Amino acid sequence: MRVGILGAGWWAEQHAQALATLEGFAVTGVTSGSLESATAFAAQYGGSAYRTAGELLVAPDVDAVLITAPHEYHAPLALQAIASGKPLLLEKPVATNAEDTHAVLNAARAVGVPCLVGFTSHYFPGFSRAKQIIDSGELGRPLSGQSVFQKRWMEANRRDWHLNRERGGGMLLTAGIHALDRLMWLMDAPVQAVSAVIGTHLHDQQADDLASLFLRFAGGGAGMVGSYGYAQGGPINATTILCEAGSLRVTPDSLETGQEDRWTAVPLILPDNLTLAALAQEWLELRAWAESGQLPRVTPEFAGSVMDVVFAAEESARQEREIRLNP
């Protein structure tokens, strides 16, 4: 599968490194905010540099497309890629608002183009094994969960657009969305309502750095999500799930089951590089979807439901009331 990349930033580099580990994959084209940056990327990772997305999308040696551009460009670039008919790996978020999100997903469905949204938690060993245990039924039905992503917000790869919500920035859309995604995946039930407090407390920016969400799930389950971008603090990237017959405590690279008042570690096979291995799995699933119709772990419908909860949470924070979904 020959891949054209729209957006030559840090995360595109992670994808390029992951693609280099896979047989039958190669970077064959790239475009970016400037031809100079695209040329530098191509010199390091292969392929041709293009001035525009349109030029790349019609290139005969591009079979599939990766979008790793700034969030504000996800929807317009995705619609262009879908119109080209080429399978698409679209990094989260799908778009910066609900209307554009569903325009993208509906367009992909109408044309029949595979569109895999990059929620990487599904491919980390801890979370994927936790999902297997939940699906097996051995712990019974999930009843309640907590999921927190707490990290330094102003890390080295922050750009101006990250600091402006109108451009798709903020901790929730950038990182906290992963905590929400994995909680929804592991709870295995639709979210029916969300209540949220979202604000900017620690940084001088026009986007959130702290968000707390309370979710009501179909069937009576409940969950809490913390999206915390600190200026000074310590990182947390973990999810806990309470089921009818036990509990789970999970991180990307660890998993414990809780029963009889104690925690027991679950053995995991860990790759040398968690991130590159997860991205490689995304590409393998996109290829399988394109070639055989086998759906990936992150279906478009699920990705759309995560985005719906994000936008409902923002509306809840604005109105200071609970917002219902999936009536």
GROMACS .gro file of N, CA and C in nm, residues 110-201:
model
  276
  110ALA      N    1  -2.120   0.703   0.182
  110ALA     CA    2  -2.190   0.712   0.054
  110ALA      C    3  -2.104   0.665  -0.062
  111VAL      N    4  -1.976   0.698  -0.057
  111VAL     CA    5  -1.885   0.661  -0.166
  111VAL      C    6  -1.833   0.519  -0.149
  112GLY      N    7  -1.837   0.469  -0.026
  112GLY     CA    8  -1.784   0.336   0.001
  112GLY      C    9  -1.634   0.334   0.021
  113VAL      N   10  -1.579   0.447   0.067
  113VAL     CA   11  -1.435   0.457   0.091
  113VAL      C   12  -1.404   0.424   0.237
  114PRO      N   13  -1.313   0.330   0.264
  114PRO     CA   14  -1.271   0.305   0.402
  114PRO      C   15  -1.213   0.431   0.465
  115CYS      N   16  -1.262   0.465   0.583
  115CYS     CA   17  -1.213   0.583   0.656
  115CYS      C   18  -1.191   0.541   0.801
  116LEU      N   19  -1.067   0.514   0.835
  116LEU     CA   20  -1.031   0.470   0.969
  116LEU      C   21  -0.983   0.591   1.048
  117VAL      N   22  -1.048   0.617   1.162
  117VAL     CA   23  -1.012   0.731   1.247
  117VAL      C   24  -0.911   0.684   1.351
  118GLY      N   25  -0.804   0.762   1.368
  118GLY     CA   26  -0.690   0.718   1.447
  118GLY      C   27  -0.705   0.731   1.597
  119PHE      N   28  -0.788   0.646   1.656
  119PHE     CA   29  -0.796   0.636   1.801
  119PHE      C   30  -0.703   0.523   1.845
  120THR      N   31  -0.580   0.559   1.879
  120THR     CA   32  -0.475   0.459   1.898
  120THR      C   33  -0.492   0.372   2.022
  121SER      N   34  -0.573   0.416   2.120
  121SER     CA   35  -0.588   0.335   2.242
  121SER      C   36  -0.635   0.194   2.211
  122HIS      N   37  -0.713   0.177   2.105
  122HIS     CA   38  -0.765   0.045   2.070
  122HIS      C   39  -0.654  -0.053   2.033
  123TYR      N   40  -0.535  -0.001   2.005
  123TYR     CA   41  -0.426  -0.085   1.957
  123TYR      C   42  -0.313  -0.100   2.058
  124PHE      N   43  -0.327  -0.040   2.175
  124PHE     CA   44  -0.228  -0.059   2.280
  124PHE      C   45  -0.257  -0.189   2.354
  125PRO      N   46  -0.154  -0.265   2.393
  125PRO     CA   47  -0.177  -0.397   2.452
  125PRO      C   48  -0.268  -0.397   2.574
  126GLY      N   49  -0.252  -0.298   2.664
  126GLY     CA   50  -0.334  -0.297   2.784
  126GLY      C   51  -0.481  -0.283   2.753
  127PHE      N   52  -0.516  -0.185   2.670
  127PHE     CA   53  -0.656  -0.159   2.641
  127PHE      C   54  -0.718  -0.268   2.554
  128SER      N   55  -0.642  -0.319   2.457
  128SER     CA   56  -0.698  -0.423   2.371
  128SER      C   57  -0.723  -0.552   2.449
  129ARG      N   58  -0.634  -0.585   2.543
  129ARG     CA   59  -0.656  -0.705   2.625
  129ARG      C   60  -0.773  -0.683   2.721
  130ALA      N   61  -0.786  -0.563   2.775
  130ALA     CA   62  -0.900  -0.533   2.863
  130ALA      C   63  -1.031  -0.550   2.787
  131LYS      N   64  -1.034  -0.506   2.662
  131LYS     CA   65  -1.155  -0.521   2.581
  131LYS      C   66  -1.187  -0.669   2.559
  132GLN      N   67  -1.085  -0.751   2.538
  132GLN     CA   68  -1.108  -0.894   2.520
  132GLN      C   69  -1.170  -0.956   2.645
  133ILE      N   70  -1.121  -0.915   2.762
  133ILE     CA   71  -1.175  -0.969   2.887
  133ILE      C   72  -1.321  -0.926   2.905
  134ILE      N   73  -1.350  -0.800   2.877
  134ILE     CA   74  -1.488  -0.753   2.890
  134ILE      C   75  -1.579  -0.827   2.793
  135ASP      N   76  -1.534  -0.841   2.669
  135ASP     CA   77  -1.617  -0.908   2.568
  135ASP      C   78  -1.638  -1.056   2.600
  136SER      N   79  -1.545  -1.116   2.673
  136SER     CA   80  -1.560  -1.258   2.708
  136SER      C   81  -1.673  -1.281   2.808
  137GLY      N   82  -1.710  -1.176   2.883
  137GLY     CA   83  -1.816  -1.188   2.981
  137GLY      C   84  -1.772  -1.241   3.116
  138GLU      N   85  -1.643  -1.271   3.132
  138GLU     CA   86  -1.599  -1.334   3.257
  138GLU      C   87  -1.612  -1.243   3.378
  139LEU      N   88  -1.615  -1.111   3.356
  139LEU     CA   89  -1.633  -1.018   3.467
  139LEU      C   90  -1.775  -0.960   3.471
  140GLY      N   91  -1.860  -1.007   3.384
  140GLY     CA   92  -1.995  -0.954   3.379
  140GLY      C   93  -2.001  -0.820   3.307
  141ARG      N   94  -2.113  -0.755   3.319
  141ARG     CA   95  -2.136  -0.630   3.247
  141ARG      C   96  -2.063  -0.513   3.312
  142PRO      N   97  -2.000  -0.424   3.232
  142PRO     CA   98  -1.940  -0.303   3.289
  142PRO      C   99  -2.048  -0.212   3.347
  143LEU      N  100  -2.022  -0.161   3.467
  143LEU     CA  101  -2.120  -0.077   3.536
  143LEU      C  102  -2.074   0.068   3.551
  144SER      N  103  -1.944   0.087   3.573
  144SER     CA  104  -1.894   0.221   3.598
  144SER      C  105  -1.747   0.228   3.559
  145GLY      N  106  -1.703   0.347   3.519
  145GLY     CA  107  -1.564   0.361   3.480
  145GLY      C  108  -1.511   0.501   3.501
  146GLN      N  109  -1.380   0.510   3.513
  146GLN     CA  110  -1.311   0.638   3.521
  146GLN      C  111  -1.193   0.634   3.425
  147SER      N  112  -1.173   0.742   3.352
  147SER     CA  113  -1.064   0.746   3.254
  147SER      C  114  -1.000   0.884   3.258
  148VAL      N  115  -0.869   0.887   3.281
  148VAL     CA  116  -0.798   1.014   3.297
  148VAL      C  117  -0.677   1.018   3.206
  149PHE      N  118  -0.665   1.130   3.135
  149PHE     CA  119  -0.542   1.161   3.062
  149PHE      C  120  -0.494   1.295   3.116
  150GLN      N  121  -0.386   1.289   3.193
  150GLN     CA  122  -0.327   1.408   3.254
  150GLN      C  123  -0.182   1.416   3.208
  151LYS      N  124  -0.144   1.529   3.150
  151LYS     CA  125  -0.010   1.541   3.094
  151LYS      C  126   0.031   1.687   3.088
  152ARG      N  127   0.161   1.710   3.066
  152ARG     CA  128   0.209   1.846   3.043
  152ARG      C  129   0.150   1.896   2.912
  153TRP      N  130   0.083   2.009   2.916
  153TRP     CA  131   0.017   2.060   2.797
  153TRP      C  132   0.116   2.124   2.700
  154MET      N  133   0.201   2.211   2.749
  154MET     CA  134   0.292   2.283   2.659
  154MET      C  135   0.419   2.202   2.635
  155GLU      N  136   0.402   2.088   2.568
  155GLU     CA  137   0.517   2.006   2.534
  155GLU      C  138   0.581   2.056   2.405
  156ALA      N  139   0.689   1.992   2.365
  156ALA     CA  140   0.773   2.048   2.258
  156ALA      C  141   0.701   2.062   2.124
  157ASN      N  142   0.603   1.976   2.096
  157ASN     CA  143   0.539   1.981   1.964
  157ASN      C  144   0.413   2.067   1.960
  158ARG      N  145   0.389   2.149   2.063
  158ARG     CA  146   0.274   2.240   2.060
  158ARG      C  147   0.295   2.349   1.955
  159ARG      N  148   0.186   2.381   1.883
  159ARG     CA  149   0.187   2.487   1.783
  159ARG      C  150   0.079   2.589   1.818
  160ASP      N  151   0.081   2.703   1.751
  160ASP     CA  152  -0.015   2.810   1.782
  160ASP      C  153  -0.159   2.761   1.772
  161TRP      N  154  -0.188   2.677   1.673
  161TRP     CA  155  -0.326   2.634   1.654
  161TRP      C  156  -0.375   2.546   1.769
  162HIS      N  157  -0.284   2.479   1.839
  162HIS     CA  158  -0.324   2.399   1.955
  162HIS      C  159  -0.386   2.485   2.065
  163LEU      N  160  -0.358   2.615   2.063
  163LEU     CA  161  -0.400   2.704   2.170
  163LEU      C  162  -0.528   2.779   2.137
  164ASN      N  163  -0.594   2.742   2.029
  164ASN     CA  164  -0.713   2.813   1.983
  164ASN      C  165  -0.822   2.711   1.949
  165ARG      N  166  -0.932   2.712   2.025
  165ARG     CA  167  -1.037   2.614   2.002
  165ARG      C  168  -1.101   2.629   1.864
  166GLU      N  169  -1.113   2.750   1.812
  166GLU     CA  170  -1.173   2.768   1.680
  166GLU      C  171  -1.092   2.697   1.572
  167ARG      N  172  -0.965   2.675   1.599
  167ARG     CA  173  -0.879   2.605   1.503
  167ARG      C  174  -0.865   2.457   1.538
  168GLY      N  175  -0.944   2.412   1.635
  168GLY     CA  176  -0.941   2.270   1.672
  168GLY      C  177  -0.844   2.238   1.783
  169GLY      N  178  -0.799   2.341   1.857
  169GLY     CA  179  -0.704   2.318   1.964
  169GLY      C  180  -0.771   2.290   2.097
  170GLY      N  181  -0.688   2.279   2.199
  170GLY     CA  182  -0.735   2.248   2.334
  170GLY      C  183  -0.698   2.108   2.376
  171MET      N  184  -0.685   2.089   2.506
  171MET     CA  185  -0.645   1.960   2.562
  171MET      C  186  -0.747   1.851   2.529
  172LEU      N  187  -0.877   1.883   2.533
  172LEU     CA  188  -0.978   1.780   2.513
  172LEU      C  189  -0.974   1.723   2.372
  173LEU      N  190  -0.971   1.808   2.269
  173LEU     CA  191  -0.968   1.759   2.131
  173LEU      C  192  -0.832   1.699   2.094
  174THR      N  193  -0.727   1.743   2.163
  174THR     CA  194  -0.593   1.699   2.127
  174THR      C  195  -0.554   1.570   2.198
  175ALA      N  196  -0.580   1.560   2.327
  175ALA     CA  197  -0.533   1.445   2.405
  175ALA      C  198  -0.641   1.382   2.490
  176GLY      N  199  -0.721   1.464   2.558
  176GLY     CA  200  -0.823   1.409   2.646
  176GLY      C  201  -0.924   1.321   2.575
  177ILE      N  202  -0.941   1.344   2.445
  177ILE     CA  203  -1.034   1.263   2.367
  177ILE      C  204  -0.997   1.115   2.372
  178HIS      N  205  -0.869   1.084   2.393
  178HIS     CA  206  -0.828   0.944   2.404
  178HIS      C  207  -0.886   0.880   2.530
  179ALA      N  208  -0.889   0.956   2.639
  179ALA     CA  209  -0.948   0.902   2.762
  179ALA      C  210  -1.097   0.875   2.743
  180LEU      N  211  -1.165   0.964   2.674
  180LEU     CA  212  -1.307   0.944   2.644
  180LEU      C  213  -1.327   0.824   2.553
  181ASP      N  214  -1.249   0.816   2.448
  181ASP     CA  215  -1.261   0.707   2.351
  181ASP      C  216  -1.250   0.571   2.418
  182ARG      N  217  -1.146   0.553   2.499
  182ARG     CA  218  -1.126   0.419   2.556
  182ARG      C  219  -1.231   0.386   2.662
  183LEU      N  220  -1.281   0.487   2.734
  183LEU     CA  221  -1.388   0.460   2.829
  183LEU      C  222  -1.514   0.414   2.756
  184MET      N  223  -1.550   0.484   2.649
  184MET     CA  224  -1.668   0.445   2.572
  184MET      C  225  -1.651   0.305   2.513
  185TRP      N  226  -1.532   0.275   2.466
  185TRP     CA  227  -1.505   0.143   2.405
  185TRP      C  228  -1.518   0.032   2.509
  186LEU      N  229  -1.461   0.053   2.627
  186LEU     CA  230  -1.463  -0.051   2.729
  186LEU      C  231  -1.598  -0.063   2.798
  187MET      N  232  -1.670   0.046   2.813
  187MET     CA  233  -1.803   0.039   2.874
  187MET      C  234  -1.903  -0.031   2.782
  188ASP      N  235  -1.877  -0.027   2.652
  188ASP     CA  236  -1.952  -0.107   2.555
  188ASP      C  237  -2.102  -0.078   2.558
  189ALA      N  238  -2.137   0.050   2.568
  189ALA     CA  239  -2.278   0.092   2.564
  189ALA      C  240  -2.283   0.236   2.514
  190PRO      N  241  -2.390   0.273   2.446
  190PRO     CA  242  -2.400   0.412   2.398
  190PRO      C  243  -2.409   0.511   2.513
  191VAL      N  244  -2.351   0.628   2.493
  191VAL     CA  245  -2.366   0.737   2.589
  191VAL      C  246  -2.501   0.805   2.564
  192GLN      N  247  -2.580   0.817   2.669
  192GLN     CA  248  -2.711   0.879   2.656
  192GLN      C  249  -2.714   1.025   2.701
  193ALA      N  250  -2.620   1.064   2.788
  193ALA     CA  251  -2.618   1.202   2.835
  193ALA      C  252  -2.479   1.235   2.887
  194VAL      N  253  -2.445   1.364   2.880
  194VAL     CA  254  -2.315   1.409   2.929
  194VAL      C  255  -2.331   1.542   3.000
  195SER      N  256  -2.257   1.557   3.109
  195SER     CA  257  -2.248   1.683   3.181
  195SER      C  258  -2.100   1.715   3.197
  196ALA      N  259  -2.062   1.840   3.173
  196ALA     CA  260  -1.919   1.870   3.171
  196ALA      C  261  -1.888   2.008   3.227
  197VAL      N  262  -1.770   2.019   3.283
  197VAL     CA  263  -1.710   2.147   3.320
  197VAL      C  264  -1.579   2.156   3.243
  198ILE      N  265  -1.568   2.257   3.158
  198ILE     CA  266  -1.451   2.272   3.071
  198ILE      C  267  -1.402   2.416   3.081
  199GLY      N  268  -1.272   2.432   3.099
  199GLY     CA  269  -1.222   2.568   3.113
  199GLY      C  270  -1.074   2.581   3.086
  200THR      N  271  -1.027   2.704   3.095
  200THR     CA  272  -0.886   2.737   3.076
  200THR      C  273  -0.836   2.799   3.206
  201HIS      N  274  -0.747   2.730   3.275
  201HIS     CA  275  -0.708   2.772   3.409
  201HIS      C  276  -0.558   2.791   3.426
   0.00000   0.00000   0.00000
